[in-house]
Amino acid sequence: MKELSLNILDILENSIHAGASDITLSIEEDTSEKDRLFFSIQDNGKGMDPAFLKTVFDPFTTTSTTKKVGLGLPLLKAEAEMAGGGAKITSEKGEGTIVSFWFQYSHWDRPPIGDIAGTVLIMFMVHSAVEFSYFHRVNEYSFSVSTKQLKEVFDDVPLNHPTAVKGIQEYLTTSIQNLHGGKNGQD
Amino acid sequence: MAKISSLEELRKIRNDAKESMKTRSGNAKVRVFASMGTVGIAGGAREALKAMIDELEKRNFHDVEIVEGGSMGLDNEEPIIRIERDGFETTYGKVTPDMARQIVAQHIINGQMISEWVIARNEK
Ligand SMILES: Nc1ncnc2c1ncn2[C@@H]1O[C@H](COP(=O)(O)OP(=O)(O)O)[C@@H](O)[C@H]1O
Ligand code: FES
């Protein structure tokens, strides 16, 4: 993938396909001494048993019936390791899964984060039946928003209404810009 | 659209959206099925869908519902967008953001499919 926000979308879609009804995405950017960029995606989907979990970073692992090779997670792990970071998956059958990966923030080989607002927007727009929470911190500033909050705001207007989608997109874009400009997100 | 930096401001957008729904009778006229598989995501599915929303909003057309499409099992054709309108289900393949905008203008709004991009079509 060209940008990390696309890897994240792919991981989120894995959670959906695993039947999750609750998914949390956290992004933590520490640009100072810690020099670290951290992502985690937590879901309450069907999980993986220990034997399968051991193989999930193997490039030939997939349970997809339409594809011969699952490349998402192994490739991402390799990219993270090349950029001073790593990847980890913890999962329990019937309980859920946590996928996390991290990078040295300032590393030359670290892919750009990319359009994270676009990725989060897809979750709210196409998967509004899933309870999705998004948390994003940049140094001491943070922002969070969830499907639950948005449903309260939009009330009887569905989140996939084009005007709602555009509004949510604008809200996400502005809030993420503010984070990088040293401002907290508002709810 | 003005800058929106709080849920309070988002509430105003909700009222606009509500207003536009008053003219809608029952179910949306058009349904758009989106599918975000690995291949589609890498190939620009997210960008195509964003362009589609942008065009719908620009043209002030709201009688549409975007829903989860499930895997369409056509990896070579990703990104795929499927349109349900006038009793037909029409599938477009290798959809770029520009194509997505034209599909909105011609097919979604005016009901004219763009044959050269269609990869499957069947009656619902
Ligand atoms: N969140 C999850 N919950 C349960 N199973 C998962 C999850 N994420 C991935 N998997 C399993 O791991 C496999 C490999 O995932 P991935 O490397 O992303 O490849 P792909 O999704 O292309 O098959 C998936 O096919 C799926 O069976
Ligand atoms: S679009 Fe997310 S599961 Fe199909």
Tab-separated table of C-alpha atoms and ligand atoms in Angstrom:
chain	number	residue	atom	x	y	z
A	1	MET	CA	0.000	0.000	0.000
A	2	LYS	CA	1.184	3.501	-0.771
A	3	GLU	CA	0.167	4.991	2.544
A	4	LEU	CA	-0.480	3.639	6.030
A	5	SER	CA	-4.095	4.812	6.067
A	6	LEU	CA	-4.772	2.221	3.339
A	7	ASN	CA	-3.150	-0.557	5.403
A	8	ILE	CA	-5.365	0.538	8.263
A	9	LEU	CA	-8.479	0.382	6.080
A	10	ASP	CA	-7.472	-3.124	5.053
A	11	ILE	CA	-7.037	-4.207	8.694
A	12	LEU	CA	-10.374	-2.623	9.621
A	13	GLU	CA	-12.026	-4.556	6.800
A	14	ASN	CA	-10.467	-7.754	8.206
A	15	SER	CA	-12.196	-6.947	11.502
A	16	ILE	CA	-15.511	-6.466	9.710
A	17	HIS	CA	-15.117	-9.760	7.880
A	18	ALA	CA	-14.359	-11.407	11.237
A	19	GLY	CA	-17.840	-10.332	12.326
A	20	ALA	CA	-16.815	-7.575	14.756
A	21	SER	CA	-19.569	-5.319	16.102
A	22	ASP	CA	-17.166	-3.069	17.981
A	23	ILE	CA	-13.879	-1.752	16.566
A	24	THR	CA	-11.445	0.798	17.956
A	25	LEU	CA	-8.671	2.469	16.015
A	26	SER	CA	-5.977	4.321	17.964
A	27	ILE	CA	-3.199	6.376	16.461
A	28	GLU	CA	-0.438	7.860	18.562
A	29	GLU	CA	2.136	10.206	17.128
A	30	ASP	CA	5.102	11.101	19.289
A	31	THR	CA	7.377	13.357	17.347
A	32	SER	CA	9.706	14.304	20.228
A	33	GLU	CA	12.288	12.121	22.074
A	34	LYS	CA	10.097	9.038	21.900
A	35	ASP	CA	10.102	9.413	18.103
A	36	ARG	CA	7.399	6.854	17.544
A	37	LEU	CA	4.298	6.375	15.434
A	38	PHE	CA	1.941	3.750	16.840
A	39	PHE	CA	-1.289	2.217	15.513
A	40	SER	CA	-3.652	-0.294	17.018
A	41	ILE	CA	-6.895	-1.800	15.791
A	42	GLN	CA	-8.937	-3.690	18.343
A	43	ASP	CA	-12.043	-5.697	17.510
A	44	ASN	CA	-14.489	-8.098	19.130
A	45	GLY	CA	-14.703	-10.351	16.084
A	46	LYS	CA	-14.331	-14.101	15.947
A	47	GLY	CA	-10.610	-14.076	16.738
A	48	MET	CA	-7.997	-16.596	15.700
A	49	ASP	CA	-6.841	-19.790	17.355
A	50	PRO	CA	-3.201	-19.973	18.508
A	51	ALA	CA	-2.079	-22.225	15.649
A	52	PHE	CA	-3.470	-19.902	12.973
A	53	LEU	CA	-2.203	-16.836	14.802
A	54	LYS	CA	1.367	-18.173	14.555
A	55	THR	CA	1.076	-18.262	10.768
A	56	VAL	CA	-0.666	-14.952	10.194
A	57	PHE	CA	2.552	-13.075	9.424
A	58	ASP	CA	3.448	-15.726	6.874
A	59	PRO	CA	2.873	-14.266	3.376
A	60	PHE	CA	0.976	-17.355	2.262
A	61	THR	CA	-1.677	-17.233	4.950
A	62	THR	CA	-5.215	-16.352	4.048
A	63	THR	CA	-8.648	-17.802	4.632
A	64	SER	CA	-9.965	-15.747	1.757
A	65	THR	CA	-11.553	-17.951	-0.900
A	66	THR	CA	-11.065	-15.492	-3.732
A	67	LYS	CA	-7.363	-14.977	-3.225
A	68	LYS	CA	-4.405	-17.296	-3.116
A	69	VAL	CA	-2.135	-15.111	-1.045
A	70	GLY	CA	-2.850	-12.845	1.899
A	71	LEU	CA	-0.238	-10.140	1.736
A	72	GLY	CA	-1.680	-7.456	3.971
A	73	LEU	CA	-0.231	-8.229	7.380
A	74	PRO	CA	3.138	-9.850	6.473
A	75	LEU	CA	4.062	-6.980	4.164
A	76	LEU	CA	3.112	-4.385	6.723
A	77	LYS	CA	5.233	-6.116	9.358
A	78	ALA	CA	8.227	-6.140	7.019
A	79	GLU	CA	7.751	-2.441	6.272
A	80	ALA	CA	7.516	-1.596	9.967
A	81	GLU	CA	10.662	-3.546	10.781
A	82	MET	CA	12.557	-1.766	8.027
A	83	ALA	CA	11.609	1.545	9.619
A	84	GLY	CA	12.724	0.919	13.184
A	85	GLY	CA	9.401	-0.530	14.303
A	86	GLY	CA	7.443	-3.756	14.405
A	87	ALA	CA	4.046	-5.400	14.408
A	88	LYS	CA	2.164	-7.604	16.801
A	89	ILE	CA	-1.149	-9.436	16.855
A	90	THR	CA	-2.868	-10.751	19.923
A	91	SER	CA	-6.046	-12.686	19.427
A	92	GLU	CA	-8.308	-15.006	21.266
A	93	LYS	CA	-10.795	-17.316	19.611
A	94	GLY	CA	-14.292	-16.032	20.252
A	95	GLU	CA	-13.056	-12.885	21.988
A	96	GLY	CA	-11.416	-10.636	19.438
A	97	THR	CA	-8.178	-9.398	17.996
A	98	ILE	CA	-5.733	-6.552	18.515
A	99	VAL	CA	-3.419	-5.693	15.647
A	100	SER	CA	-0.725	-3.144	16.442
A	101	PHE	CA	2.207	-1.813	14.477
A	102	TRP	CA	4.671	0.988	14.997
A	103	PHE	CA	7.535	2.874	13.371
A	104	GLN	CA	10.344	5.172	14.262
A	105	TYR	CA	8.561	8.432	13.474
A	106	SER	CA	11.495	10.132	11.764
A	107	HIS	CA	12.710	7.055	9.879
A	108	TRP	CA	13.415	7.606	6.169
A	109	ASP	CA	11.684	4.410	5.171
A	110	ARG	CA	8.508	5.075	7.104
A	111	PRO	CA	5.552	5.325	4.704
A	112	PRO	CA	3.384	8.439	5.066
A	113	ILE	CA	0.226	8.180	7.192
A	114	GLY	CA	-1.816	9.492	4.264
A	115	ASP	CA	-5.524	10.216	4.209
A	116	ILE	CA	-6.590	8.892	7.582
A	117	ALA	CA	-9.786	10.985	7.462
A	118	GLY	CA	-10.736	9.091	4.288
A	119	THR	CA	-10.226	5.734	5.979
A	120	VAL	CA	-12.216	6.696	9.068
A	121	LEU	CA	-14.934	8.137	6.833
A	122	ILE	CA	-15.390	4.792	5.041
A	123	MET	CA	-16.038	3.156	8.406
A	124	PHE	CA	-18.725	5.668	9.354
A	125	MET	CA	-20.272	5.736	5.892
A	126	VAL	CA	-20.255	2.104	4.737
A	127	HIS	CA	-20.172	0.303	8.078
A	128	SER	CA	-22.430	2.402	10.255
A	129	ALA	CA	-23.950	-0.753	11.758
A	130	VAL	CA	-20.613	-1.375	13.491
A	131	GLU	CA	-19.736	0.587	16.590
A	132	PHE	CA	-16.498	2.255	15.534
A	133	SER	CA	-14.307	4.470	17.720
A	134	TYR	CA	-11.385	6.502	16.520
A	135	PHE	CA	-8.790	7.977	18.827
A	136	HIS	CA	-5.865	10.068	17.574
A	137	ARG	CA	-3.128	11.688	19.625
A	138	VAL	CA	-0.302	13.921	18.413
A	139	ASN	CA	2.101	14.567	21.285
A	140	GLU	CA	-0.071	16.146	23.997
A	141	TYR	CA	-3.086	16.849	21.783
A	142	SER	CA	-5.850	14.404	21.067
A	143	PHE	CA	-9.117	13.890	19.274
A	144	SER	CA	-11.697	11.138	19.328
A	145	VAL	CA	-15.039	10.425	17.740
A	146	SER	CA	-17.292	7.389	17.548
A	147	THR	CA	-20.243	6.066	15.583
A	148	LYS	CA	-22.316	6.439	18.735
A	149	GLN	CA	-21.561	10.154	19.028
A	150	LEU	CA	-22.257	10.763	15.357
A	151	LYS	CA	-25.525	8.857	15.494
A	152	GLU	CA	-26.587	11.076	18.376
A	153	VAL	CA	-25.799	14.178	16.334
A	154	PHE	CA	-27.462	12.956	13.135
A	155	ASP	CA	-30.403	11.391	14.886
A	156	ASP	CA	-32.854	10.206	12.186
A	157	VAL	CA	-30.520	11.163	9.321
A	158	PRO	CA	-28.465	8.120	8.294
A	159	LEU	CA	-24.682	8.535	8.418
A	160	ASN	CA	-24.463	7.519	4.760
A	161	HIS	CA	-26.570	10.460	3.568
A	162	PRO	CA	-24.265	12.370	1.147
A	163	THR	CA	-24.610	15.627	3.101
A	164	ALA	CA	-23.848	13.821	6.360
A	165	VAL	CA	-20.828	12.131	4.787
A	166	LYS	CA	-19.465	15.458	3.530
A	167	GLY	CA	-20.007	17.034	6.961
A	168	ILE	CA	-18.278	14.177	8.769
A	169	GLN	CA	-15.407	14.331	6.284
A	170	GLU	CA	-14.995	18.053	6.930
A	171	TYR	CA	-15.124	17.483	10.687
A	172	LEU	CA	-12.458	14.774	10.525
A	173	THR	CA	-10.174	16.721	8.206
A	174	THR	CA	-10.336	19.881	10.311
A	175	SER	CA	-9.849	18.012	13.586
A	176	ILE	CA	-6.808	16.116	12.295
A	177	GLN	CA	-5.322	19.338	10.919
A	178	ASN	CA	-5.883	20.971	14.298
A	179	LEU	CA	-4.083	18.124	16.047
A	180	HIS	CA	-1.026	18.679	13.917
A	181	GLY	CA	-1.294	22.415	14.435
A	182	GLY	CA	-1.258	21.912	18.205
A	183	LYS	CA	-4.947	21.986	19.098
A	184	ASN	CA	-7.244	19.478	20.753
A	185	GLY	CA	-10.250	18.152	18.894
A	186	GLN	CA	-13.630	19.369	20.079
A	187	ASP	CA	-16.718	17.357	20.632
B	1	MET	CA	-18.707	23.636	2.880
B	2	ALA	CA	-17.616	25.739	5.874
B	3	LYS	CA	-14.992	24.498	8.294
B	4	ILE	CA	-16.482	22.139	10.840
B	5	SER	CA	-14.489	21.662	13.995
B	6	SER	CA	-17.052	20.536	16.539
B	7	LEU	CA	-19.997	18.178	16.877
B	8	GLU	CA	-22.113	21.260	17.543
B	9	GLU	CA	-21.308	22.571	14.061
B	10	LEU	CA	-21.978	19.126	12.642
B	11	ARG	CA	-25.485	19.348	14.065
B	12	LYS	CA	-26.233	22.182	11.626
B	13	ILE	CA	-25.233	19.906	8.753
B	14	ARG	CA	-27.657	17.353	10.118
B	15	ASN	CA	-30.467	19.884	9.837
B	16	ASP	CA	-29.555	20.599	6.198
B	17	ALA	CA	-29.523	16.887	5.473
B	18	LYS	CA	-32.877	16.450	7.210
B	19	GLU	CA	-34.327	19.205	5.056
B	20	SER	CA	-33.184	17.450	1.869
B	21	MET	CA	-34.789	14.200	3.014
B	22	LYS	CA	-38.237	15.727	3.172
B	23	THR	CA	-38.587	15.458	-0.579
B	24	ARG	CA	-37.638	11.791	-0.535
B	25	SER	CA	-40.519	9.363	-0.574
B	26	GLY	CA	-39.812	6.064	1.160
B	27	ASN	CA	-36.729	4.171	0.061
B	28	ALA	CA	-33.891	5.854	-1.777
B	29	LYS	CA	-34.198	5.749	-5.556
B	30	VAL	CA	-30.641	4.547	-6.075
B	31	ARG	CA	-28.504	2.197	-4.069
B	32	VAL	CA	-24.750	2.098	-4.389
B	33	PHE	CA	-22.927	-0.999	-3.235
B	34	ALA	CA	-19.366	-0.461	-2.118
B	35	SER	CA	-16.861	-3.164	-1.358
B	36	MET	CA	-13.508	-2.542	0.306
B	37	GLY	CA	-11.429	-5.661	-0.232
B	38	THR	CA	-7.619	-5.615	-0.099
B	39	VAL	CA	-7.288	-5.489	-3.872
B	40	GLY	CA	-9.895	-2.757	-4.210
B	41	ILE	CA	-8.346	-0.643	-1.471
B	42	ALA	CA	-4.916	-0.880	-3.057
B	43	GLY	CA	-6.478	-0.026	-6.415
B	44	GLY	CA	-8.202	3.135	-5.234
B	45	ALA	CA	-11.667	2.045	-4.021
B	46	ARG	CA	-11.595	4.590	-1.211
B	47	GLU	CA	-10.777	7.428	-3.609
B	48	ALA	CA	-13.502	6.381	-6.050
B	49	LEU	CA	-16.107	6.338	-3.295
B	50	LYS	CA	-14.986	9.712	-1.964
B	51	ALA	CA	-15.232	11.231	-5.447
B	52	MET	CA	-18.720	9.786	-5.783
B	53	ILE	CA	-19.888	11.371	-2.537
B	54	ASP	CA	-18.318	14.661	-3.499
B	55	GLU	CA	-20.113	14.688	-6.848
B	56	LEU	CA	-23.470	13.715	-5.317
B	57	GLU	CA	-23.146	16.540	-2.839
B	58	LYS	CA	-22.055	19.050	-5.517
B	59	ARG	CA	-25.041	18.157	-7.651
B	60	ASN	CA	-27.296	18.201	-4.662
B	61	PHE	CA	-28.585	14.705	-5.328
B	62	HIS	CA	-29.488	12.919	-2.123
B	63	ASP	CA	-31.867	10.209	-3.189
B	64	VAL	CA	-29.180	7.589	-2.834
B	65	GLU	CA	-28.055	5.134	-0.248
B	66	ILE	CA	-24.516	3.795	0.011
B	67	VAL	CA	-24.367	0.322	1.439
B	68	GLU	CA	-21.964	-2.498	2.095
B	69	GLY	CA	-21.590	-4.661	-1.008
B	70	GLY	CA	-19.890	-7.759	0.295
B	71	SER	CA	-17.071	-9.289	-1.690
B	72	MET	CA	-17.941	-9.267	-5.358
B	73	GLY	CA	-15.385	-11.951	-6.200
B	74	LEU	CA	-14.037	-10.003	-9.136
B	75	ASP	CA	-10.569	-9.067	-7.938
B	76	ASN	CA	-9.236	-8.332	-11.430
B	77	GLU	CA	-11.894	-5.678	-11.888
B	78	GLU	CA	-11.400	-3.848	-8.569
B	79	PRO	CA	-12.288	-1.172	-7.645
B	80	ILE	CA	-15.876	-2.156	-8.333
B	81	ILE	CA	-19.008	-0.106	-7.838
B	82	ARG	CA	-22.467	-1.579	-8.212
B	83	ILE	CA	-25.508	0.589	-8.828
B	84	GLU	CA	-29.089	-0.488	-8.228
B	85	ARG	CA	-31.561	1.701	-10.082
B	86	ASP	CA	-34.842	1.214	-11.958
B	87	GLY	CA	-34.901	-2.499	-11.195
B	88	PHE	CA	-31.454	-3.181	-12.607
B	89	GLU	CA	-28.188	-3.983	-10.926
B	90	THR	CA	-25.261	-2.613	-12.893
B	91	THR	CA	-21.638	-3.291	-12.032
B	92	TYR	CA	-18.779	-1.045	-13.055
B	93	GLY	CA	-15.183	-2.211	-12.924
B	94	LYS	CA	-11.793	-0.513	-12.527
B	95	VAL	CA	-13.531	2.634	-11.360
B	96	THR	CA	-11.303	5.701	-11.074
B	97	PRO	CA	-12.387	8.885	-9.252
B	98	ASP	CA	-13.128	10.543	-12.620
B	99	MET	CA	-15.266	7.616	-13.731
B	100	ALA	CA	-17.052	7.684	-10.388
B	101	ARG	CA	-18.016	11.323	-10.983
B	102	GLN	CA	-19.376	10.527	-14.458
B	103	ILE	CA	-21.301	7.542	-13.120
B	104	VAL	CA	-22.969	9.911	-10.660
B	105	ALA	CA	-23.871	12.461	-13.336
B	106	GLN	CA	-25.127	10.037	-15.981
B	107	HIS	CA	-26.241	6.854	-14.300
B	108	ILE	CA	-27.144	7.664	-10.713
B	109	ILE	CA	-28.866	10.964	-11.438
B	110	ASN	CA	-30.115	10.500	-15.002
B	111	GLY	CA	-30.496	6.739	-15.236
B	112	GLN	CA	-28.252	6.337	-18.281
B	113	MET	CA	-25.695	3.628	-17.862
B	114	ILE	CA	-22.231	4.087	-19.344
B	115	SER	CA	-22.026	0.859	-21.358
B	116	GLU	CA	-18.299	0.849	-22.071
B	117	TRP	CA	-17.477	0.595	-18.357
B	118	VAL	CA	-20.142	-1.934	-17.402
B	119	ILE	CA	-18.845	-5.386	-16.535
B	120	ALA	CA	-22.136	-6.969	-15.465
B	121	ARG	CA	-25.812	-6.122	-15.538
B	122	ASN	CA	-28.845	-8.021	-14.420
B	123	GLU	CA	-32.451	-7.490	-13.536
B	124	LYS	CA	-33.195	-7.306	-9.825
C	1	LIG	N1	-9.199	-9.101	12.937
C	1	LIG	C1	-9.187	-10.386	12.538
C	1	LIG	N2	-9.987	-11.317	13.145
C	1	LIG	C2	-9.983	-12.608	12.742
C	1	LIG	N3	-9.221	-13.086	11.736
C	1	LIG	C3	-8.399	-12.230	11.101
C	1	LIG	C4	-8.331	-10.847	11.470
C	1	LIG	N4	-7.411	-10.248	10.683
C	1	LIG	C5	-6.928	-11.191	9.851
C	1	LIG	N5	-7.507	-12.387	10.101
C	1	LIG	C6	-7.217	-13.662	9.416
C	1	LIG	O1	-5.884	-13.610	8.908
C	1	LIG	C7	-5.863	-13.856	7.498
C	1	LIG	C8	-4.738	-13.057	6.852
C	1	LIG	O2	-4.999	-11.678	6.877
C	1	LIG	P1	-4.278	-10.712	5.844
C	1	LIG	O3	-2.792	-10.920	5.949
C	1	LIG	O4	-4.755	-9.329	6.026
C	1	LIG	O5	-4.681	-11.276	4.437
C	1	LIG	P2	-6.124	-11.243	3.683
C	1	LIG	O6	-7.028	-10.378	4.484
C	1	LIG	O7	-5.762	-10.671	2.359
C	1	LIG	O8	-6.559	-12.676	3.615
C	1	LIG	C9	-7.272	-13.504	7.041
C	1	LIG	O9	-7.623	-14.190	5.877
C	1	LIG	C10	-8.136	-13.876	8.234
C	1	LIG	O10	-8.483	-15.256	8.217
C	2	FES	S1	-16.957	-2.692	2.221
C	2	FES	FE1	-16.270	-3.329	4.190
C	2	FES	S2	-16.745	-5.459	4.288
C	2	FES	FE2	-17.309	-4.814	2.281
